[in-house]
mmCIF file with all atom_site columns, C-alpha atoms in Angstrom:
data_model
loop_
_atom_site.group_PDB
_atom_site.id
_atom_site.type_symbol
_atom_site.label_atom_id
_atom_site.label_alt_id
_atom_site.label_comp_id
_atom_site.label_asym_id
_atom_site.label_entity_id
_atom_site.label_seq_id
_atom_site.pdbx_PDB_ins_code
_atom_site.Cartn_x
_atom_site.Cartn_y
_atom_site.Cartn_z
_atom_site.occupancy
_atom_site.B_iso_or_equiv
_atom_site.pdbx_formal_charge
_atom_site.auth_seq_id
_atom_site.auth_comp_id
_atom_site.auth_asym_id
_atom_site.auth_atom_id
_atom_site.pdbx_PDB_model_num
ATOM 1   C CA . UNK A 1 1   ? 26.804 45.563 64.754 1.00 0.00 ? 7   UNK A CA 1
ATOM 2   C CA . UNK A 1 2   ? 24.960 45.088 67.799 1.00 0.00 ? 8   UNK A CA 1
ATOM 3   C CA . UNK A 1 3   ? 26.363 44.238 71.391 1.00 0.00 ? 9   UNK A CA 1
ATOM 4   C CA . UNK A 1 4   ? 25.256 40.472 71.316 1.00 0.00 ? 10  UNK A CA 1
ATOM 5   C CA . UNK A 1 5   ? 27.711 39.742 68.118 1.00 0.00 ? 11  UNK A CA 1
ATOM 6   C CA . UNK A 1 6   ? 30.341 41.885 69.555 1.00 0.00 ? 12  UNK A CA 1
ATOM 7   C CA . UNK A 1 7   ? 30.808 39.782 72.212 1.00 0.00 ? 13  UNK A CA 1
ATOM 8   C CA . UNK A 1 8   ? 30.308 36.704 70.594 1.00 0.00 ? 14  UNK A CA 1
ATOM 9   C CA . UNK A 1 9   ? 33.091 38.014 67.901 1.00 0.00 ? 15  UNK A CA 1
ATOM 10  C CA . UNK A 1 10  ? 35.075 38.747 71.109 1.00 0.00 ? 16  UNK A CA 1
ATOM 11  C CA . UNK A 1 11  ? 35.056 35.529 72.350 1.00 0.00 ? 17  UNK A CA 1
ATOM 12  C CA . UNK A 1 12  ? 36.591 33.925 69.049 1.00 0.00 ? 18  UNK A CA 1
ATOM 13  C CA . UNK A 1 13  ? 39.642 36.302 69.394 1.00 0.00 ? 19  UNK A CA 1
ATOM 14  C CA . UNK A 1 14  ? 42.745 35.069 70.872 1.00 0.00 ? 20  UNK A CA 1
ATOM 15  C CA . UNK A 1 15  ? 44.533 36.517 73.607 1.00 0.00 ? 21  UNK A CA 1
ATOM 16  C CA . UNK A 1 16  ? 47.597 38.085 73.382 1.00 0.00 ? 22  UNK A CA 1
ATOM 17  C CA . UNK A 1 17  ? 50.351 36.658 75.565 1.00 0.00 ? 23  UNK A CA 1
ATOM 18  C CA . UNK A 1 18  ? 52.580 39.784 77.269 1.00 0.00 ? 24  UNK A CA 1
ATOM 19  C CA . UNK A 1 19  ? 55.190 40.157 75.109 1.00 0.00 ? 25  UNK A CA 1
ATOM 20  C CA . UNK A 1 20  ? 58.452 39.531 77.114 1.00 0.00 ? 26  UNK A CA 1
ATOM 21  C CA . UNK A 1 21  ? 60.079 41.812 74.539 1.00 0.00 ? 27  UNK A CA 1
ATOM 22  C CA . UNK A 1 22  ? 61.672 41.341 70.853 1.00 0.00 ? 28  UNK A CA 1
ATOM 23  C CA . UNK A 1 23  ? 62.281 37.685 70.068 1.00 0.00 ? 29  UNK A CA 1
ATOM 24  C CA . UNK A 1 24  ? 60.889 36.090 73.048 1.00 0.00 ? 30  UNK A CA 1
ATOM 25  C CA . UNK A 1 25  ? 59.427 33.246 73.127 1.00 0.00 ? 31  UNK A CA 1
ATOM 26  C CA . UNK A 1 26  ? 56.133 35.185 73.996 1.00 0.00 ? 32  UNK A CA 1
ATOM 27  C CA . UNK A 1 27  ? 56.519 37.230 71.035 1.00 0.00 ? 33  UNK A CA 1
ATOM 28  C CA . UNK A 1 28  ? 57.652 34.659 68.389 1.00 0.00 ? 34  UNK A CA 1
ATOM 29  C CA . UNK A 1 29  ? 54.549 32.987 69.236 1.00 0.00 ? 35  UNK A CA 1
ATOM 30  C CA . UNK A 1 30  ? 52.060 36.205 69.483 1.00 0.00 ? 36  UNK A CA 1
ATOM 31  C CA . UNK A 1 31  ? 53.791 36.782 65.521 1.00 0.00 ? 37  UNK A CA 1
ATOM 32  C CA . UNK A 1 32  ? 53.043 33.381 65.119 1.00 0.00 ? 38  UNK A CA 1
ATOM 33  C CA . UNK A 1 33  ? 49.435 33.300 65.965 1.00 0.00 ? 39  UNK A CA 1
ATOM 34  C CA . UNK A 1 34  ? 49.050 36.861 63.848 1.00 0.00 ? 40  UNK A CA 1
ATOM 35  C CA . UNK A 1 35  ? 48.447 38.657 67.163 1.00 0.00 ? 41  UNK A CA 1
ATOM 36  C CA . UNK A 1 36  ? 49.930 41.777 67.572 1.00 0.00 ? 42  UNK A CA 1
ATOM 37  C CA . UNK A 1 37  ? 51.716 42.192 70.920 1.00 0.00 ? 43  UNK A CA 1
ATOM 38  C CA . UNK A 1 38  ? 50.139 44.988 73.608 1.00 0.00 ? 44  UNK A CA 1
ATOM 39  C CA . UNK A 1 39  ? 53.038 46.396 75.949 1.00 0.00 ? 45  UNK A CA 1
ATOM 40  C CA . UNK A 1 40  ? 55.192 48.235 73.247 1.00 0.00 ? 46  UNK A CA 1
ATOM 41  C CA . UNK A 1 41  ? 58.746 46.546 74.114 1.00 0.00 ? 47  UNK A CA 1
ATOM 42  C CA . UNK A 1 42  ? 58.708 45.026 70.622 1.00 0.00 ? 48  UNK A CA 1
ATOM 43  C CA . UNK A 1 43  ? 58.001 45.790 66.908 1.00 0.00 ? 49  UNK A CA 1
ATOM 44  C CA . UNK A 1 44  ? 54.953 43.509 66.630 1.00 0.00 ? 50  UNK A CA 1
ATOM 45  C CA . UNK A 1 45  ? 52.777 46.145 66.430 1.00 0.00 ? 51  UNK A CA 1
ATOM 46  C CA . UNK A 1 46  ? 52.549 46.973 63.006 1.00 0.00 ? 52  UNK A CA 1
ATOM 47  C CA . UNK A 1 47  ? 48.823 47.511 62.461 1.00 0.00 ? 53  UNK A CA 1
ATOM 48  C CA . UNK A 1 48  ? 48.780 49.596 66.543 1.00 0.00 ? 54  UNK A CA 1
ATOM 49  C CA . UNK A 1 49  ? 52.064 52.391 64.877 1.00 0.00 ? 55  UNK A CA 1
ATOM 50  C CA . UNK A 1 50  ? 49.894 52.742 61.710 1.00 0.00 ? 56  UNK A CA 1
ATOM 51  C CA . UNK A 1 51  ? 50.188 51.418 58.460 1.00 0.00 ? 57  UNK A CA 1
ATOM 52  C CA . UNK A 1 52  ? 52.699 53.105 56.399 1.00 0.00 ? 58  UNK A CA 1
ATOM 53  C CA . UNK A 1 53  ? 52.100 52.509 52.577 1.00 0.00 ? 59  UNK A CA 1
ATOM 54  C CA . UNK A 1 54  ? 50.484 54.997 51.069 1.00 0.00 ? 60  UNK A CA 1
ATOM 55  C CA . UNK A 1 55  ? 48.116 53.577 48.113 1.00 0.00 ? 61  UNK A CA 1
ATOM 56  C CA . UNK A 1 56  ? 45.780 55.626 45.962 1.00 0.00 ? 62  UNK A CA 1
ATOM 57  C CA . UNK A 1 57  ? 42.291 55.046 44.400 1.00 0.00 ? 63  UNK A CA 1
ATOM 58  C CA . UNK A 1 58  ? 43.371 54.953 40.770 1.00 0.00 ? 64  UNK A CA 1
ATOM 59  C CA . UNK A 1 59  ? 41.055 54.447 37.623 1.00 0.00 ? 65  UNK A CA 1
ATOM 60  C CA . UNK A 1 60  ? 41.635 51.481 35.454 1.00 0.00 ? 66  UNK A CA 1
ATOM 61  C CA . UNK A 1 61  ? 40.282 51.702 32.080 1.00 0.00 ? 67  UNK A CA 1
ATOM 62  C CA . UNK A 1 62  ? 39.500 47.966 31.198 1.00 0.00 ? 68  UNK A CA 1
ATOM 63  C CA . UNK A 1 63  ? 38.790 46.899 35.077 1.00 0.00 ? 69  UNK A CA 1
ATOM 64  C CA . UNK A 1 64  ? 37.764 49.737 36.812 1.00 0.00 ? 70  UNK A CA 1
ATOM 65  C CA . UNK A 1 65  ? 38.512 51.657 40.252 1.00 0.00 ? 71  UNK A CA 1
ATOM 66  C CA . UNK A 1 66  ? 41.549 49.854 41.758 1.00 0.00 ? 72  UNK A CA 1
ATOM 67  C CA . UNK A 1 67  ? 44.486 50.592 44.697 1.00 0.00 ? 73  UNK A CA 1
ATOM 68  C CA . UNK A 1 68  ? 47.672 51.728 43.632 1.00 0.00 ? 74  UNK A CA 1
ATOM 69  C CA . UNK A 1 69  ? 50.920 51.508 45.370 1.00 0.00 ? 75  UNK A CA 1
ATOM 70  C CA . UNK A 1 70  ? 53.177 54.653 45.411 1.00 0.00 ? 76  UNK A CA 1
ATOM 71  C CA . UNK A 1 71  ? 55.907 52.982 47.152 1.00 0.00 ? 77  UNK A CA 1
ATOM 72  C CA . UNK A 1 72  ? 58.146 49.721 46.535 1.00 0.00 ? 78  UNK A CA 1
ATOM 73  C CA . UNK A 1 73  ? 56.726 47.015 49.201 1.00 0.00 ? 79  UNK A CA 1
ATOM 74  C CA . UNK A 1 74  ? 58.179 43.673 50.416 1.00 0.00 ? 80  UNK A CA 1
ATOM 75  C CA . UNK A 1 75  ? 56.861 40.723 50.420 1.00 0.00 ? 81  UNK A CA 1
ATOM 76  C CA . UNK A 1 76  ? 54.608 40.130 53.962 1.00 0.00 ? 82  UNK A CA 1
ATOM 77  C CA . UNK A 1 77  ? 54.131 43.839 54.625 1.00 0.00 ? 83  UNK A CA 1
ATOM 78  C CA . UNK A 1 78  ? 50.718 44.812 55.729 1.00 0.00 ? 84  UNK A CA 1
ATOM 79  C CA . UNK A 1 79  ? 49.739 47.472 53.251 1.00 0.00 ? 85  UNK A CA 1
ATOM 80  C CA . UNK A 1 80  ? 46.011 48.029 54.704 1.00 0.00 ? 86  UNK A CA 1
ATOM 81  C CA . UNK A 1 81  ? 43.250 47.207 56.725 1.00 0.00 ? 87  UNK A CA 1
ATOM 82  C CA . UNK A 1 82  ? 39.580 45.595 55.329 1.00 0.00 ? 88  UNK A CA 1
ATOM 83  C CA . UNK A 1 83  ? 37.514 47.619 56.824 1.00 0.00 ? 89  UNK A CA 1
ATOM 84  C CA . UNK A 1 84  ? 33.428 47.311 57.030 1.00 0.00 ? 90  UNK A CA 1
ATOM 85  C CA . UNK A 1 85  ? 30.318 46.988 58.588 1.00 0.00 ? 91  UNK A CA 1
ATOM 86  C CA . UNK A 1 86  ? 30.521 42.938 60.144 1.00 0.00 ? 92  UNK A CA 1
ATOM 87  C CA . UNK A 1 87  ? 27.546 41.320 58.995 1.00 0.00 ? 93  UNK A CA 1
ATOM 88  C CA . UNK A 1 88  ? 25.959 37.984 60.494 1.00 0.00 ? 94  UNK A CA 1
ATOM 89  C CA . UNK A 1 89  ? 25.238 35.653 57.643 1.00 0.00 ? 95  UNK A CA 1
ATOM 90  C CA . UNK A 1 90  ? 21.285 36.264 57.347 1.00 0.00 ? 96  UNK A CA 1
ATOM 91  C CA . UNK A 1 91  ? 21.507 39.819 56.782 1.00 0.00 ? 97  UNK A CA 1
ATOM 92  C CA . UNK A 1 92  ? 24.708 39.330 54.370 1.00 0.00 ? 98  UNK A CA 1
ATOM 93  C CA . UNK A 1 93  ? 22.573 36.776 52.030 1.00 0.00 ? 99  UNK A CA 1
ATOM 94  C CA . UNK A 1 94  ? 19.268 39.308 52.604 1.00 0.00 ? 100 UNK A CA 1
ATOM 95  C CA . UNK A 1 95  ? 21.587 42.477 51.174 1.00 0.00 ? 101 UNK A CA 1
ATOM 96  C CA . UNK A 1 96  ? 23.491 39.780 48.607 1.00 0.00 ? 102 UNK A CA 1
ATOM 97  C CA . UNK A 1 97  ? 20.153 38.996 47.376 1.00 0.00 ? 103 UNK A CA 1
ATOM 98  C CA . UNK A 1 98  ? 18.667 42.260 46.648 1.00 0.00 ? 104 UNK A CA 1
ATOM 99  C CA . UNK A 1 99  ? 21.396 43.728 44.701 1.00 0.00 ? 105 UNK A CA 1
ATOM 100 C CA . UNK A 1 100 ? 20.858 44.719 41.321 1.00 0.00 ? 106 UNK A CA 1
ATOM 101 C CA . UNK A 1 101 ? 23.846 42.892 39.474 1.00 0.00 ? 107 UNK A CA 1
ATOM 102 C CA . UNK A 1 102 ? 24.911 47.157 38.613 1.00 0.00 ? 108 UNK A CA 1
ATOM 103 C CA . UNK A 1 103 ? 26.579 48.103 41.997 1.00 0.00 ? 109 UNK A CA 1
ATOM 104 C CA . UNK A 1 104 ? 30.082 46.894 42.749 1.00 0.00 ? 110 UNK A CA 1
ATOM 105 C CA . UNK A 1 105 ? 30.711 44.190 45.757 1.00 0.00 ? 111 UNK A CA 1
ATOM 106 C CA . UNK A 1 106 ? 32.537 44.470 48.480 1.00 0.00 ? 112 UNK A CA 1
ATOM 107 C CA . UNK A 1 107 ? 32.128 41.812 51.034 1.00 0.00 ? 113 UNK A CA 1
ATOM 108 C CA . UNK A 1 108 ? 34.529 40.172 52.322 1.00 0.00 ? 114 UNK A CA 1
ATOM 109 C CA . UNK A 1 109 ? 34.602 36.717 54.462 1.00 0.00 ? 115 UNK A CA 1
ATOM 110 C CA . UNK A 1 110 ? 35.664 37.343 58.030 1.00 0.00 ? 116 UNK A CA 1
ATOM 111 C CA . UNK A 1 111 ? 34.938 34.779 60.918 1.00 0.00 ? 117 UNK A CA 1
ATOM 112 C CA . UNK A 1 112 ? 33.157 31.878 60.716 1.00 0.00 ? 118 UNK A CA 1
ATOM 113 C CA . UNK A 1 113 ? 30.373 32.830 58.809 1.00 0.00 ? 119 UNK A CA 1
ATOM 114 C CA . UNK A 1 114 ? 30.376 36.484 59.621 1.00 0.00 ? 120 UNK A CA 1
ATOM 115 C CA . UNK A 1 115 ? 31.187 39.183 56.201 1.00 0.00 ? 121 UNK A CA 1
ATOM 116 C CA . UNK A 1 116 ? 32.684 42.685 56.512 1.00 0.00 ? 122 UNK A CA 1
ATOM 117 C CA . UNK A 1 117 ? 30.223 44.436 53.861 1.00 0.00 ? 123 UNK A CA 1
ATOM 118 C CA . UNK A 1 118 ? 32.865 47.322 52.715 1.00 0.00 ? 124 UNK A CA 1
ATOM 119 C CA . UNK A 1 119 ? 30.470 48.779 50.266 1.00 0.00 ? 125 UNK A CA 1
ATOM 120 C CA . UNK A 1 120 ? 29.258 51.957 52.788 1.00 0.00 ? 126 UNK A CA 1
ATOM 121 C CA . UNK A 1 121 ? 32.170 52.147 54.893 1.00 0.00 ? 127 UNK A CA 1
ATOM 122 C CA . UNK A 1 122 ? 35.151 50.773 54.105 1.00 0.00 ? 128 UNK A CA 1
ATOM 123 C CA . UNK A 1 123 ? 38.761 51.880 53.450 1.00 0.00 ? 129 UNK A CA 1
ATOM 124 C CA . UNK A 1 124 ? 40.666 51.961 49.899 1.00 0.00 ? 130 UNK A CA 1
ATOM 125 C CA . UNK A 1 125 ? 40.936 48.226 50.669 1.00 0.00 ? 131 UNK A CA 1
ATOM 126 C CA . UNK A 1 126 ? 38.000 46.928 49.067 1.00 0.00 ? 132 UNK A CA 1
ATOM 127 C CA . UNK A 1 127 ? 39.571 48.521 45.840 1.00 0.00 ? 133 UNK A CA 1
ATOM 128 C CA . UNK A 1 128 ? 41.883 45.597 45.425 1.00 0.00 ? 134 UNK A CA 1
ATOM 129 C CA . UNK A 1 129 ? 40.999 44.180 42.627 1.00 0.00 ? 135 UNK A CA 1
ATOM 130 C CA . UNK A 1 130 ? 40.730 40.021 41.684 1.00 0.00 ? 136 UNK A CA 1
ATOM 131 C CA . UNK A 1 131 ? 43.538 38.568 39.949 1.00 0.00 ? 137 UNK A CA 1
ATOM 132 C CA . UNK A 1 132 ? 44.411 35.284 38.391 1.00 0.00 ? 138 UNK A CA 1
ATOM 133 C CA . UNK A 1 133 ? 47.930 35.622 39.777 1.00 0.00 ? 139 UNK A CA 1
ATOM 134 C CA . UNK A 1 134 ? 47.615 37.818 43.014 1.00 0.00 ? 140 UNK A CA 1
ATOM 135 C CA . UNK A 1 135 ? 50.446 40.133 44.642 1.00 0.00 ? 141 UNK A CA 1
ATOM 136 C CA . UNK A 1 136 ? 48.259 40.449 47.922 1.00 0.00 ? 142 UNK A CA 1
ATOM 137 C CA . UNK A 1 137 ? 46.249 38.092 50.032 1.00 0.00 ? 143 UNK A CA 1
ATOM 138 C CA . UNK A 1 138 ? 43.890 38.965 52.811 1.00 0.00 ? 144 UNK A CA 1
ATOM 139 C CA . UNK A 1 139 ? 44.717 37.611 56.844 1.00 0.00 ? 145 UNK A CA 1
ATOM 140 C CA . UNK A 1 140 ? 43.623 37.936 60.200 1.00 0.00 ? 146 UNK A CA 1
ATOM 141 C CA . UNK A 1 141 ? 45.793 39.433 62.834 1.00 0.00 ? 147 UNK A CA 1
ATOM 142 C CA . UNK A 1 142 ? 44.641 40.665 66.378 1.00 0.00 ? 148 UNK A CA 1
ATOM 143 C CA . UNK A 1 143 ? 45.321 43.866 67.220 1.00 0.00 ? 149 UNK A CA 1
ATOM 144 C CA . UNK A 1 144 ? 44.310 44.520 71.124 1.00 0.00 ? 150 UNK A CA 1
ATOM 145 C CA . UNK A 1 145 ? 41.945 41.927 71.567 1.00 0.00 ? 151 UNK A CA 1
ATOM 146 C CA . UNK A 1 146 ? 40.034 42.329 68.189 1.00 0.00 ? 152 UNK A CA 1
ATOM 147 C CA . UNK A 1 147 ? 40.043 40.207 64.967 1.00 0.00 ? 153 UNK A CA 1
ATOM 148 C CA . UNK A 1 148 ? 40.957 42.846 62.057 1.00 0.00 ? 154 UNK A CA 1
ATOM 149 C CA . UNK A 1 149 ? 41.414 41.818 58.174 1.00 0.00 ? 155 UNK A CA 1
ATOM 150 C CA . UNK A 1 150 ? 44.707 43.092 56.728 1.00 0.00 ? 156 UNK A CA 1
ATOM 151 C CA . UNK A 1 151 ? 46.042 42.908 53.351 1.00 0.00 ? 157 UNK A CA 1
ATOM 152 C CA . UNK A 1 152 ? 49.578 41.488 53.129 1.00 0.00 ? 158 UNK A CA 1
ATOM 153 C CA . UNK A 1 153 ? 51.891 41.185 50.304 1.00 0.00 ? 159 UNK A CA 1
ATOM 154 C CA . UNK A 1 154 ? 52.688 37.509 48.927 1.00 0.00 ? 160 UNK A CA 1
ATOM 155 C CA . UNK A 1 155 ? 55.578 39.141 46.967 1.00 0.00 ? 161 UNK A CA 1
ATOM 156 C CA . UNK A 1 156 ? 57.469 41.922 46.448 1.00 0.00 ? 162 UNK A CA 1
ATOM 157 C CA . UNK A 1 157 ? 55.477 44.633 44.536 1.00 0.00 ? 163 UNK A CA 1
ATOM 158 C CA . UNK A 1 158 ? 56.657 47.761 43.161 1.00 0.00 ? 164 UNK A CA 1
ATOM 159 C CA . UNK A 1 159 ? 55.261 51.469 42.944 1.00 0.00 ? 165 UNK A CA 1
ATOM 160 C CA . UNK A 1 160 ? 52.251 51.474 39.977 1.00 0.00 ? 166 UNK A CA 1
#
């Protein structure tokens, strides 16, 4: 990603409000807004401590390379980051169009218009696989200034 989209990906991102510590109003609205707060007097910084769920790349014999859980999670804990190369929309259809139909996709919608391409560099994210009735949904939460992509759970999930 060059230095021109950077900053034009910069300037969509919200800023933070200082977080006048746990339950403010400051913070309820930085949790609100999915933007993790900076100064460290609260625990809205989930994504800034580190995730803590430890998944697995695991081998699914009718679908294929998946993520695995090996812990029980609640429902709206962030269980990983989508991480990827961000791609502005010409050179996502240029690389969508010259795939062979073999290779597995991982692109991922991020900001209008612009696609994190996981396929090179991503993280155990882009293993997640589609379902019909999904346990996890992708959202967008600021962490210091910068748009990320974080998987969340919609439900209560256990180990498997």
């Amino acid at each position: 990603m060059n230095a021109e989209v950077r900053r034009r990906l910069k300037r969509m991102d919200p800023p933070a409000e200082l977080c006048e510590g746990e339950g403010s109003e400051s913070c309820l609205r930085n949790r609100g807004s999915e933007i993790e707060c900076e100064n460290g007097v609260c625990s809205n910084r989930v994504v800034q401590r580190g995730l803590r769920v430890p998944t697995e790349a695991w081998w699914y014999k009718e679908k294929g390379w998946g993520l695995r859980l090996l812990k029980d999670v609640e429902k709206d804990e962030i269980v990983e980051r989508y991480v990827g190369e961000v791609l502005e929309p010409d050179e996502f259809w240029s690389r969508f169009k010259n795939m062979t139909g073999d290779e597995p996709v991982y692109f991922c919608e991020f900001v209008q218009g612009f696609i994190i391409d996981a396929g090179a560099k991503g993280s155990f994210a882009r293993l997640i696989n589609h379902s019909c009735e999904p346990s996890a949904v992708f959202r967008h939460r600021t962490v210091k200034g910068t748009r990320q992509v974080v998987v969340s759970m919609l439900r209560d999930a256990c180990k498997g």
